[in-house]
Coordinates of C-alpha atoms and ligand atoms in Angstrom, one line a residue:
X1 CA -200.0 38.7 53.4
X2 CA -196.2 38.5 53.7
X3 CA -194.3 41.7 53.1
X4 CA -191.0 41.4 51.3
X5 CA -188.0 42.4 53.4
X6 CA -186.3 45.7 52.7
X7 CA -183.6 45.4 50.0
X8 CA -180.1 45.7 51.6
X9 CA -178.8 49.2 51.9
X10 CA -176.3 50.4 49.3
X11 CA -172.9 51.1 50.9
X12 CA -169.9 52.9 49.4
X13 CA -166.4 52.1 50.4
X14 CA -163.6 54.4 49.3
X15 CA -160.2 52.9 48.4
X16 CA -157.4 53.8 46.0
X17 CA -158.2 53.5 42.3
X18 CA -155.5 51.5 40.5
X19 CA -157.0 50.3 37.3
X20 CA -159.8 52.2 35.5
X21 CA -163.1 50.7 34.4
X22 CA -166.4 49.6 35.9
X23 CA -167.4 46.1 36.9
X24 CA -170.5 44.7 38.4
X25 CA -170.6 41.1 39.7
X26 CA -170.7 38.7 42.5
X27 CA -167.9 38.5 45.0
X28 CA -165.5 35.6 45.1
X29 CA -163.4 35.8 48.3
X30 CA -160.0 34.6 47.5
X31 CA -157.9 33.2 50.2
X32 CA -154.4 33.2 49.2
X33 CA -152.6 30.0 50.3
X34 CA -151.2 31.8 53.2
X35 CA -153.4 34.8 53.7
X36 CA -154.5 35.2 57.3
X37 CA -157.8 33.5 57.7
X38 CA -160.5 35.8 58.7
X39 CA -161.6 35.5 62.4
X40 CA -165.2 34.7 62.9
X41 CA -167.1 34.4 66.2
X42 CA -168.4 30.9 67.1
X43 CA -171.3 30.7 69.4
X44 CA -170.8 28.3 72.3
X45 CA -173.5 25.9 70.9
X46 CA -171.6 25.7 67.6
X47 CA -168.3 24.7 69.2
X48 CA -168.8 21.0 68.8
X49 CA -169.3 21.6 65.1
X50 CA -166.0 23.5 64.9
X51 CA -164.2 20.6 66.6
X52 CA -165.7 18.3 64.1
X53 CA -164.6 20.5 61.2
X54 CA -161.1 20.5 62.6
X55 CA -161.1 16.7 62.9
X56 CA -162.5 16.3 59.3
X57 CA -159.8 18.6 58.0
X58 CA -157.1 16.7 59.8
X59 CA -158.4 13.4 58.3
X60 CA -158.7 14.9 54.8
X61 CA -155.2 16.4 55.0
X62 CA -153.8 13.1 56.2
X63 CA -155.4 11.3 53.3
X64 CA -154.0 13.8 50.8
X65 CA -150.5 13.6 52.2
X66 CA -150.6 9.8 52.2
X67 CA -151.8 9.7 48.6
X68 CA -149.1 12.1 47.6
X69 CA -146.6 10.0 49.5
X70 CA -147.6 6.8 47.7
X71 CA -147.4 8.5 44.4
X72 CA -144.0 10.0 45.0
X73 CA -142.8 6.6 46.4
X74 CA -143.8 4.8 43.2
X75 CA -142.5 7.5 40.9
X76 CA -139.3 8.5 42.6
X77 CA -138.5 5.9 45.3
X78 CA -139.4 5.6 49.0
X79 CA -136.5 7.8 50.1
X80 CA -138.1 10.8 48.3
X81 CA -141.4 10.0 49.9
X82 CA -140.0 10.1 53.5
X83 CA -140.3 13.9 53.7
X84 CA -144.1 13.3 54.0
X85 CA -143.5 11.5 57.3
X86 CA -142.4 14.8 58.7
X87 CA -145.6 16.4 57.3
X88 CA -147.7 13.7 59.0
X89 CA -145.9 14.3 62.3
X90 CA -146.6 18.0 62.1
X91 CA -150.3 17.4 61.2
X92 CA -150.9 15.0 64.0
X93 CA -148.9 16.9 66.6
X94 CA -151.3 16.8 69.6
X95 CA -149.7 20.0 71.2
X96 CA -150.8 22.0 68.2
X97 CA -154.3 20.6 67.9
X98 CA -154.9 20.8 71.6
X99 CA -153.9 24.5 71.6
X100 CA -156.3 25.2 68.8
X101 CA -159.1 23.5 70.8
X102 CA -158.2 25.3 74.0
X103 CA -158.3 28.6 72.2
X104 CA -161.6 27.7 70.6
X105 CA -163.1 27.2 74.1
X106 CA -161.6 30.4 75.5
X107 CA -161.7 32.8 72.5
X108 CA -164.8 31.5 70.6
X109 CA -163.2 32.0 67.2
X110 CA -163.3 29.8 64.1
X111 CA -160.7 27.0 63.8
X112 CA -159.0 28.1 60.6
X113 CA -158.2 31.4 62.2
X114 CA -156.9 29.7 65.3
X115 CA -155.0 27.0 63.5
X116 CA -153.3 29.6 61.4
X117 CA -152.4 31.6 64.5
X118 CA -150.9 28.7 66.3
X119 CA -148.9 27.5 63.3
X120 CA -147.7 31.1 62.5
X121 CA -146.4 31.4 66.1
X122 CA -144.7 28.0 65.8
X123 CA -143.1 29.0 62.5
X124 CA -142.0 32.4 63.7
X125 CA -140.2 30.8 66.7
X126 CA -138.4 28.3 64.4
X127 CA -137.4 31.0 62.0
X128 CA -135.7 32.8 64.8
X129 CA -133.5 29.8 65.7
X130 CA -130.2 29.9 64.0
X131 CA -130.2 26.2 62.9
X132 CA -130.5 25.4 59.2
X133 CA -132.3 22.1 60.0
X134 CA -135.0 23.8 61.9
X135 CA -135.3 26.5 59.4
X136 CA -135.8 23.9 56.7
X137 CA -138.7 22.4 58.8
X138 CA -140.6 25.7 58.5
X139 CA -141.2 24.8 54.9
X140 CA -142.8 21.5 55.9
X141 CA -145.0 23.2 58.5
X142 CA -146.0 25.9 56.0
X143 CA -147.0 23.2 53.6
X144 CA -149.1 21.4 56.1
X145 CA -150.7 24.6 57.2
X146 CA -151.6 25.5 53.6
X147 CA -153.3 22.1 53.2
X148 CA -155.2 22.3 56.5
X149 CA -156.4 25.8 55.7
X150 CA -157.5 24.8 52.3
X151 CA -159.4 21.9 53.6
X152 CA -161.0 23.9 56.4
X153 CA -162.1 26.5 53.8
X154 CA -163.4 23.9 51.5
X155 CA -166.0 23.3 54.3
X156 CA -166.6 26.8 55.1
X157 CA -167.1 28.3 51.7
X158 CA -170.1 26.6 50.2
X159 CA -172.0 29.2 48.3
X160 CA -168.9 31.0 47.0
X161 CA -168.7 30.7 43.3
X162 CA -165.5 29.0 42.3
X163 CA -165.8 29.5 38.6
X164 CA -167.6 31.7 36.2
X165 CA -167.3 35.5 36.1
X166 CA -166.7 37.1 39.4
X167 CA -165.2 40.0 41.3
X168 CA -162.1 38.9 43.2
X169 CA -161.9 40.1 46.7
X170 CA -159.0 39.4 49.1
X171 CA -156.8 40.9 51.8
X172 CA -154.1 41.0 49.2
X173 CA -153.3 39.3 46.0
X174 CA -149.6 38.5 45.6
X175 CA -148.0 38.5 42.2
X176 CA -148.1 34.7 42.4
X177 CA -151.8 34.7 43.1
X178 CA -152.5 37.0 40.2
X179 CA -150.2 34.8 38.0
X180 CA -152.6 31.9 38.3
X181 CA -155.8 33.8 37.6
X182 CA -158.1 32.7 34.8
X183 CA -158.1 35.5 32.3
X184 CA -161.7 36.4 31.3
X185 CA -163.1 35.1 34.5
X186 CA -162.2 38.0 36.7
X187 CA -164.3 41.1 36.2
X188 CA -162.6 43.2 38.9
X189 CA -160.3 43.2 41.9
X190 CA -160.8 44.7 45.3
X191 CA -158.2 44.2 48.0
X192 CA -157.6 45.5 51.5
X193 CA -154.0 46.4 50.9
X194 CA -152.0 47.4 47.9
X195 CA -150.8 50.5 46.1
X196 CA -150.9 51.8 42.5
X197 CA -147.4 50.4 41.7
X198 CA -147.9 47.1 43.5
X199 CA -147.7 44.2 41.0
X200 CA -151.3 43.3 41.6
X201 CA -152.3 46.7 40.4
X202 CA -150.0 46.5 37.5
X203 CA -151.5 43.1 36.5
X204 CA -155.0 44.5 36.8
X205 CA -154.1 47.3 34.4
X206 CA -152.4 44.8 32.0
X207 CA -155.4 42.6 32.0
X208 CA -157.7 45.7 31.6
X209 CA -159.6 44.8 34.8
X210 CA -161.0 47.5 37.0
X211 CA -159.4 47.4 40.4
X212 CA -159.5 49.2 43.8
X213 CA -157.0 48.6 46.6
X214 CA -156.5 49.9 50.1
X215 CA -160.0 49.0 51.4
X216 CA -159.2 48.3 55.0
X217 CA -161.6 45.9 56.6
X218 CA -163.3 45.0 53.3
X219 CA -163.9 41.4 54.0
X220 CA -165.8 42.1 57.2
X221 CA -168.4 44.0 55.2
X222 CA -168.9 41.3 52.5
X223 CA -170.8 38.1 52.1
X224 CA -169.6 35.6 49.6
X225 CA -171.7 35.7 46.5
X226 CA -172.9 39.3 47.3
X227 CA -173.2 41.7 44.4
X228 CA -170.7 44.6 44.2
X229 CA -169.8 47.3 41.8
X230 CA -166.2 48.4 41.3
X231 CA -165.5 51.9 40.1
X232 CA -161.8 51.8 39.1
X233 CA -161.7 55.5 38.2
X234 CA -162.9 56.9 41.6
X235 CA -161.7 54.0 43.7
X236 CA -165.1 53.0 44.9
X237 CA -166.5 49.6 45.9
X238 CA -170.3 49.8 46.1
X239 CA -172.0 47.1 48.0
X240 CA -175.6 46.3 47.1
X241 CA -175.8 49.0 44.4
X242 CA -179.3 50.5 44.3
X243 CA -181.2 50.9 41.0
X244 CA -180.3 54.5 40.5
X245 CA -176.6 53.7 41.1
X246 CA -176.8 50.8 38.6
X247 CA -178.4 53.1 36.0
X248 CA -175.8 55.8 36.6
X249 CA -173.0 53.3 36.1
X250 CA -174.6 51.8 33.0
X251 CA -174.5 55.2 31.5
X252 CA -170.9 55.7 32.5
X253 CA -170.1 52.3 31.1
X254 CA -171.7 53.3 27.8
X255 CA -169.7 56.5 27.7
X256 CA -166.5 54.6 28.3
X257 CA -167.3 52.1 25.6
X258 CA -168.0 54.9 23.1
X259 CA -164.7 56.5 23.9
X260 CA -162.9 53.1 23.6
X261 CA -164.6 52.6 20.2
X262 CA -163.4 56.1 19.0
X263 CA -159.9 55.5 20.3
X264 CA -159.7 52.2 18.5
X265 CA -159.5 54.1 15.3
X266 CA -156.1 55.3 16.4
X267 CA -154.7 51.8 16.3
X268 CA -152.6 52.2 13.1
X269 CA -151.9 55.9 13.6
X270 CA -148.4 57.0 14.9
X271 CA -147.8 58.1 18.4
X272 CA -146.8 61.6 17.5
X273 CA -147.4 65.0 18.8
X274 CA -149.2 67.8 17.0
X275 CA -145.8 69.3 16.0
X276 CA -144.6 66.0 14.6
X277 CA -142.4 64.4 17.2
X278 CA -142.7 60.6 17.0
X279 CA -142.5 58.1 19.8
X280 CA -142.5 54.3 20.0
X281 CA -145.5 53.4 22.0
X282 CA -145.3 49.8 23.2
X283 CA -147.0 47.5 25.7
X284 CA -146.0 46.0 29.0
X285 CA -147.0 42.4 29.4
X286 CA -146.6 39.6 31.9
X287 CA -148.1 36.6 29.9
X288 CA -148.5 35.6 26.3
X289 CA -152.3 35.8 26.7
X290 CA -152.0 39.5 26.9
X291 CA -150.4 39.7 23.4
X292 CA -153.8 39.8 21.7
X293 CA -154.8 42.9 23.7
X294 CA -151.4 44.4 23.0
X295 CA -151.8 43.9 19.2
X296 CA -155.4 45.2 19.2
X297 CA -154.3 48.3 21.1
X298 CA -151.8 49.1 18.3
X299 CA -148.7 48.5 20.4
X300 CA -145.5 48.9 18.5
X301 CA -144.0 45.9 20.2
X302 CA -143.6 44.8 23.8
X303 CA -141.4 47.2 25.7
X304 CA -141.4 45.2 28.9
X305 CA -142.1 41.5 29.2
X306 CA -142.1 40.8 32.9
X307 CA -140.9 37.2 32.7
X308 CA -141.0 36.6 36.4
X309 CA -144.8 36.2 36.3
X310 CA -144.4 33.1 34.2
X311 CA -141.8 31.9 36.6
X312 CA -144.1 32.4 39.6
X313 CA -146.7 30.5 37.8
X314 CA -144.4 27.6 36.9
X315 CA -141.1 27.8 38.9
X316 CA -139.9 24.5 37.5
X317 CA -140.3 25.4 33.9
X318 CA -137.2 24.2 32.0
X319 CA -135.4 25.9 29.1
X320 CA -137.5 24.2 26.4
X321 CA -140.8 25.3 28.0
X322 CA -139.5 28.9 28.4
X323 CA -138.1 28.9 24.8
X324 CA -141.5 27.8 23.5
X325 CA -143.3 30.5 25.4
X326 CA -140.9 33.2 24.4
X327 CA -140.8 32.0 20.8
X328 CA -144.6 32.2 20.6
X329 CA -144.5 35.8 21.9
X330 CA -141.9 36.8 19.3
X331 CA -143.7 35.1 16.4
X332 CA -147.1 36.6 17.4
X333 CA -145.6 40.1 17.5
X334 CA -143.3 39.9 14.5
X335 CA -142.2 42.2 12.8
X336 CA -142.3 44.2 16.0
X337 CA -139.8 43.6 18.8
X338 CA -140.3 42.0 22.2
X339 CA -138.1 43.1 25.0
X340 CA -137.7 40.4 27.6
X341 CA -136.7 41.6 31.0
X342 CA -134.7 38.8 32.7
X343 CA -136.3 37.5 36.0
X344 CA -137.0 40.3 38.4
X345 CA -137.7 38.2 41.5
X346 CA -137.5 39.7 44.9
X347 CA -139.3 42.8 46.2
X348 CA -143.0 41.8 46.2
X349 CA -142.5 39.0 43.5
X350 CA -141.5 36.1 45.6
X351 CA -142.4 32.4 45.9
X352 CA -143.4 31.9 49.6
X353 CA -140.9 29.0 49.9
X354 CA -138.0 30.6 48.2
X355 CA -134.9 32.0 49.8
X356 CA -135.8 35.5 48.7
X357 CA -138.9 35.2 51.0
X358 CA -136.6 35.5 54.0
X359 CA -134.9 38.6 52.8
X360 CA -135.3 41.1 55.7
X361 CA -135.5 44.1 53.4
X362 CA -136.7 42.6 50.0
X363 CA -136.7 45.8 47.9
X364 CA -133.1 46.6 48.9
X365 CA -132.0 43.0 49.0
X366 CA -131.7 40.0 46.8
X367 CA -133.6 41.2 43.7
X368 CA -133.4 41.4 39.9
X369 CA -130.0 41.1 38.3
X370 CA -128.5 40.4 41.7
X371 CA -130.4 37.1 42.0
X372 CA -129.6 36.2 38.4
X373 CA -125.9 36.8 38.7
X374 CA -125.8 34.7 41.9
X375 CA -127.9 31.9 40.4
X376 CA -126.0 31.3 37.1
X377 CA -127.8 28.0 36.3
X378 CA -131.2 29.6 36.4
X379 CA -129.9 32.7 34.6
X380 CA -128.3 30.7 31.9
X381 CA -131.5 28.7 31.4
X382 CA -133.5 31.8 30.8
X383 CA -130.9 33.5 28.6
X384 CA -130.7 30.4 26.4
X385 CA -134.5 30.3 26.1
X386 CA -134.6 34.0 25.1
X387 CA -131.7 33.6 22.6
X388 CA -133.5 30.6 21.0
X389 CA -136.7 32.7 20.7
X390 CA -134.6 35.5 19.1
X391 CA -134.0 33.3 16.1
X392 CA -137.6 33.9 15.2
X393 CA -137.9 37.7 15.3
X394 CA -136.7 40.9 16.8
X395 CA -135.8 40.6 20.4
X396 CA -134.3 42.7 23.2
X397 CA -133.0 41.7 26.6
X398 CA -132.9 44.0 29.5
X399 CA -131.7 43.6 33.0
X400 CA -133.6 44.8 36.1
X401 CA -132.3 46.5 39.2
X402 CA -128.9 47.3 37.7
X403 CA -126.9 49.5 40.0
X404 CA -123.4 49.3 38.6
X405 CA -121.6 48.8 35.3
X406 CA -120.0 45.6 36.5
X407 CA -123.4 43.9 36.7
X408 CA -124.0 44.9 33.1
X409 CA -120.6 43.5 32.0
X410 CA -121.2 40.2 33.8
X411 CA -124.7 39.9 32.4
X412 CA -123.4 40.6 28.9
X413 CA -120.7 38.0 29.3
X414 CA -123.4 35.5 30.3
X415 CA -125.5 36.3 27.2
X416 CA -122.4 35.9 25.0
X417 CA -121.4 32.6 26.6
X418 CA -125.0 31.2 26.1
X419 CA -125.1 32.3 22.5
X420 CA -121.7 30.7 21.8
X421 CA -122.8 27.5 23.6
X422 CA -126.0 27.3 21.6
X423 CA -124.2 27.8 18.4
X424 CA -121.7 25.1 19.2
X425 CA -124.7 22.8 19.8
X426 CA -126.0 23.8 16.4
X427 CA -129.1 25.5 17.9
X428 CA -130.2 28.6 15.9
X429 CA -130.0 31.8 17.9
X430 CA -130.8 35.4 17.2
X431 CA -127.6 37.3 17.1
X432 CA -128.6 40.9 16.4
X433 CA -130.6 41.4 19.6
X434 CA -130.5 44.6 21.6
X435 CA -129.1 44.5 25.1
X436 CA -130.4 47.2 27.5
X437 CA -130.6 48.0 31.1
X438 CA -133.5 49.3 33.2
X439 CA -132.7 52.5 35.0
X440 CA -134.5 51.9 38.3
X441 CA -131.8 52.8 40.9
X442 CA -130.4 56.3 41.4
X443 CA -126.9 55.0 41.1
X444 CA -127.6 53.7 37.6
X445 CA -129.2 57.0 36.6
X446 CA -126.2 59.0 37.9
X447 CA -123.8 56.7 36.0
X448 CA -125.9 56.7 32.9
X449 CA -123.0 57.9 30.8
X450 CA -120.9 55.0 31.8
X451 CA -123.7 52.5 31.2
X452 CA -124.8 54.1 27.9
X453 CA -121.4 53.4 26.4
X454 CA -122.0 49.7 26.8
X455 CA -125.6 49.0 26.0
X456 CA -128.1 49.5 23.2
X457 CA -130.9 51.1 25.1
X458 CA -132.2 52.3 28.5
X459 CA -135.7 51.7 29.8
X460 CA -136.5 53.8 32.9
X461 CA -138.4 51.8 35.5
X462 CA -140.0 54.6 37.3
X463 CA -141.9 52.5 39.7
X464 CA -138.7 51.6 41.4
X465 CA -136.8 54.8 40.5
X466 CA -139.4 56.8 42.4
X467 CA -139.2 54.5 45.4
X468 CA -135.4 54.3 45.5
X469 CA -134.9 58.0 44.9
X470 CA -137.4 59.1 47.5
X471 CA -136.7 56.2 49.9
X472 CA -140.5 55.4 49.9
X473 CA -141.5 51.8 49.8
X474 CA -143.8 51.5 46.8
X475 CA -146.1 49.1 48.8
X476 CA -146.3 50.8 52.1
X477 CA -149.6 52.6 52.6
X478 CA -148.4 54.6 55.5
X479 CA -145.9 56.5 53.3
X480 CA -148.0 56.3 50.1
X481 CA -148.5 60.1 50.2
X482 CA -144.7 60.5 49.9
X483 CA -144.5 58.3 46.8
X484 CA -144.6 61.2 44.2
X485 CA -143.7 60.6 40.6
X486 CA -143.6 64.4 40.1
X487 CA -140.9 64.9 42.6
X488 CA -138.3 67.2 40.9
X489 CA -135.5 64.8 41.9
X490 CA -137.2 62.0 39.8
X491 CA -137.6 64.3 36.8
X492 CA -134.0 65.5 37.1
X493 CA -132.7 61.9 37.1
X494 CA -134.9 61.0 34.1
X495 CA -133.7 64.0 32.2
X496 CA -130.1 63.1 33.0
X497 CA -130.7 59.6 31.7
X498 CA -132.3 60.8 28.5
X499 CA -129.4 63.2 27.8
X500 CA -126.7 60.6 28.6
X501 CA -128.5 58.0 26.3
X502 CA -128.7 60.4 23.5
X503 CA -125.1 61.6 23.8
X504 CA -124.2 57.9 23.2
X505 CA -126.7 57.5 20.4
X506 CA -128.9 55.0 22.2
X507 CA -132.7 55.1 22.6
X508 CA -134.3 55.8 26.0
X509 CA -137.8 54.7 27.0
X510 CA -139.9 54.5 30.2
X511 CA -141.7 51.3 31.1
X512 CA -142.8 52.3 34.6
X513 CA -146.4 53.3 35.4
X514 CA -145.5 56.9 35.0
X515 CA -145.6 56.3 31.2
X516 CA -149.3 55.3 31.3
X517 CA -150.5 58.0 33.7
X518 CA -152.6 60.4 31.7
X519 CA -151.7 63.3 34.0
X520 CA -148.0 62.7 33.3
X521 CA -148.0 62.3 29.6
X522 CA -147.1 65.9 29.0
X523 CA -143.9 65.4 31.2
X524 CA -143.1 62.1 29.4
X525 CA -143.4 63.8 26.0
X526 CA -141.4 66.9 27.1
X527 CA -138.5 64.8 28.5
X528 CA -137.6 63.9 25.0
X529 CA -137.9 60.2 25.5
X530 CA -137.9 57.9 22.5
X531 CA -140.3 55.2 23.7
X532 CA -143.1 54.7 26.2
X533 CA -144.2 51.3 27.2
X534 CA -147.6 51.1 29.0
X535 CA -150.3 48.6 29.9
X536 CA -152.1 47.6 26.8
X537 CA -155.4 48.7 28.2
X538 CA -154.1 52.2 28.7
X539 CA -152.3 52.4 25.3
X540 CA -155.0 54.0 23.2
X541 CA -155.6 56.7 25.7
X542 CA -151.9 57.5 26.0
X543 CA -151.6 57.6 22.2
X544 CA -154.6 59.9 22.0
X545 CA -153.1 62.1 24.7
X546 CA -149.7 62.3 22.9
X547 CA -151.5 63.3 19.7
X548 CA -153.2 66.2 21.4
X549 CA -149.9 67.7 22.7
X550 CA -147.2 69.8 21.3
X551 CA -143.6 68.7 22.0
X552 CA -142.4 72.3 22.2
X553 CA -145.0 73.1 24.9
X554 CA -144.2 69.9 26.8
X555 CA -140.5 70.5 26.8
X556 CA -141.1 74.0 28.2
X557 CA -143.3 72.4 30.8
X558 CA -140.4 70.1 31.9
X559 CA -138.0 73.1 32.0
X560 CA -140.5 75.0 34.2
X561 CA -141.1 72.0 36.4
X562 CA -137.4 71.6 37.0
X563 CA -137.0 75.2 37.7
X564 CA -139.8 75.4 40.2
X565 CA -138.7 72.3 42.0
X566 CA -142.0 71.9 43.9
X567 CA -143.6 68.4 43.7
X568 CA -147.2 69.8 44.2
X569 CA -146.8 72.6 41.7
X570 CA -145.3 70.2 39.1
X571 CA -148.3 67.8 39.6
X572 CA -150.7 70.7 39.1
X573 CA -148.8 72.1 36.1
X574 CA -148.8 68.8 34.3
X575 CA -152.4 68.0 35.3
X576 CA -153.6 71.3 33.9
X577 CA -151.7 70.9 30.7
X578 CA -153.2 67.4 30.3
X579 CA -156.7 68.5 31.1
X580 CA -156.6 71.3 28.7
X581 CA -155.2 69.2 25.9
X582 CA -157.5 66.1 26.2
X583 CA -160.4 66.9 28.5
X584 CA -162.4 64.0 27.0
X585 CA -160.1 61.6 28.8
X586 CA -161.1 62.9 32.2
Ligands
PEP1 C1 -140.4 49.7 37.3 O1 -139.8 49.5 38.3 O2 -140.8 50.8 36.9 C2 -140.7 48.5 36.4 C3 -141.2 48.7 35.2 O3 -140.5 47.3 36.9 P1 -141.4 46.6 38.0 O4 -142.7 47.5 38.2 O5 -141.8 45.3 37.5 O6 -140.6 46.6 39.2
MG2 MG1 -138.9 47.7 38.7

């Protein structure tokens, strides 16, 4: 009689929780277009097969490039198709292919890993040469590398589910990767790198998908198609969950669903404290498909529409396409307002082939309003699209990464010029839109009085305000322990901004992740803000939390926090206040 093999052992991996919830499903390993291919050992007897794989991939890539070349030649003329000659030269460059084969024989590693390594070194050396022609060539080489890796992976990934519901696992998911995800298909995320304020994490929360990041070496432990459980509260990824574990999580899932059901009854209730202070509680979104969830959660509008995600998804979208998308959002949310943030490219939101990608220090470099003001054609296209949408409902526009009043004035002039242009063309525009700035840079916070005199609102972007105030890269795991939202300097700046805004009679909100952090709701309430904008999935919990608190108690908490000036103590104080007021959310 045959005995059945032992079921695989359960294994728990600890990462950083970034989006709450529980998900059980099969793994889909997602290889970003240019993620480093995973090295795999190749036994000497399998080397011939690797060589054949490489040859097949070269042939398939050649065929794709030639097809593309023929199509472009017939649509746009042969001169436009010539670029692909360069691609073919790179593809068939014998020095490159020979080096891959030589390393296969000496290092016994899979060819996609080696091919990527060789191409990466090649591109790095070209990037270092101060010659614009050669730098341009990097884009061609990158393109060919992408194609080759995709073709090689096409061979190597049989068995990985490509559609249907799955748990997405990768080294990292860039905002442009997350931008093209099929909503509804992804049950959970797990990545090797990332942080709670990385845009992957933000997207996960927006889409209400459980996610865990910072799981170093995760892929080494996983088989494609394997079953895993994601615990987005504790930051666990459980491989081969045992029966008792499954039961335990089914129970937790049931409890969460019950709580969600209860909180859904708050949908039409105001976001107000027990002692009657009201707040506007709105949602952050990246795509229109999140509007349903925003409305279901009872959001009083969209406080932050991160328009750059649509851009990453479709960088060539023209004014009409954008106007249509924005108009749909405005109409779907009417009579509530939608606040569009103009493109915030830069930082971690980049297209691999864009100029921003070469910025040596992206978070301090060409980002947000800086890019828009230096790219007036693209800025104008977006502003015109927003102004056209504003003819259909209440709209706000806010500018990211503002560090100086001159940027605000220039941006306002651009809005006014676009509105005048559209009117002259006879195109209806919304005229009574609100113009605001995001307060994300300490210089903007410290000049809040000057800015407040010239705008209609402030929205504090704490994700960046924390990183710029504390000089801690929001994505860098090595300094993640220093990224502390409860740092007294951050609270001090926030208080200053609220007071300056109110002195000038404008409203002040927070749209950074601090607003949706249940531990920090007492501080948000106590700072005297007017608006909080949070991921739609978190909104009912935040509303419930607010309704369990007293404004008077929370403003005292803020005073005490600022007086004590100790980041840990402040974290403890707000946590204890939160836990005592709404233990059911913990
Ligand atoms: C922020 O910085 O807090 C913010 C909301 O903008 P983003 O996270 O998109 O940088
Ligand atoms: Mg920001």
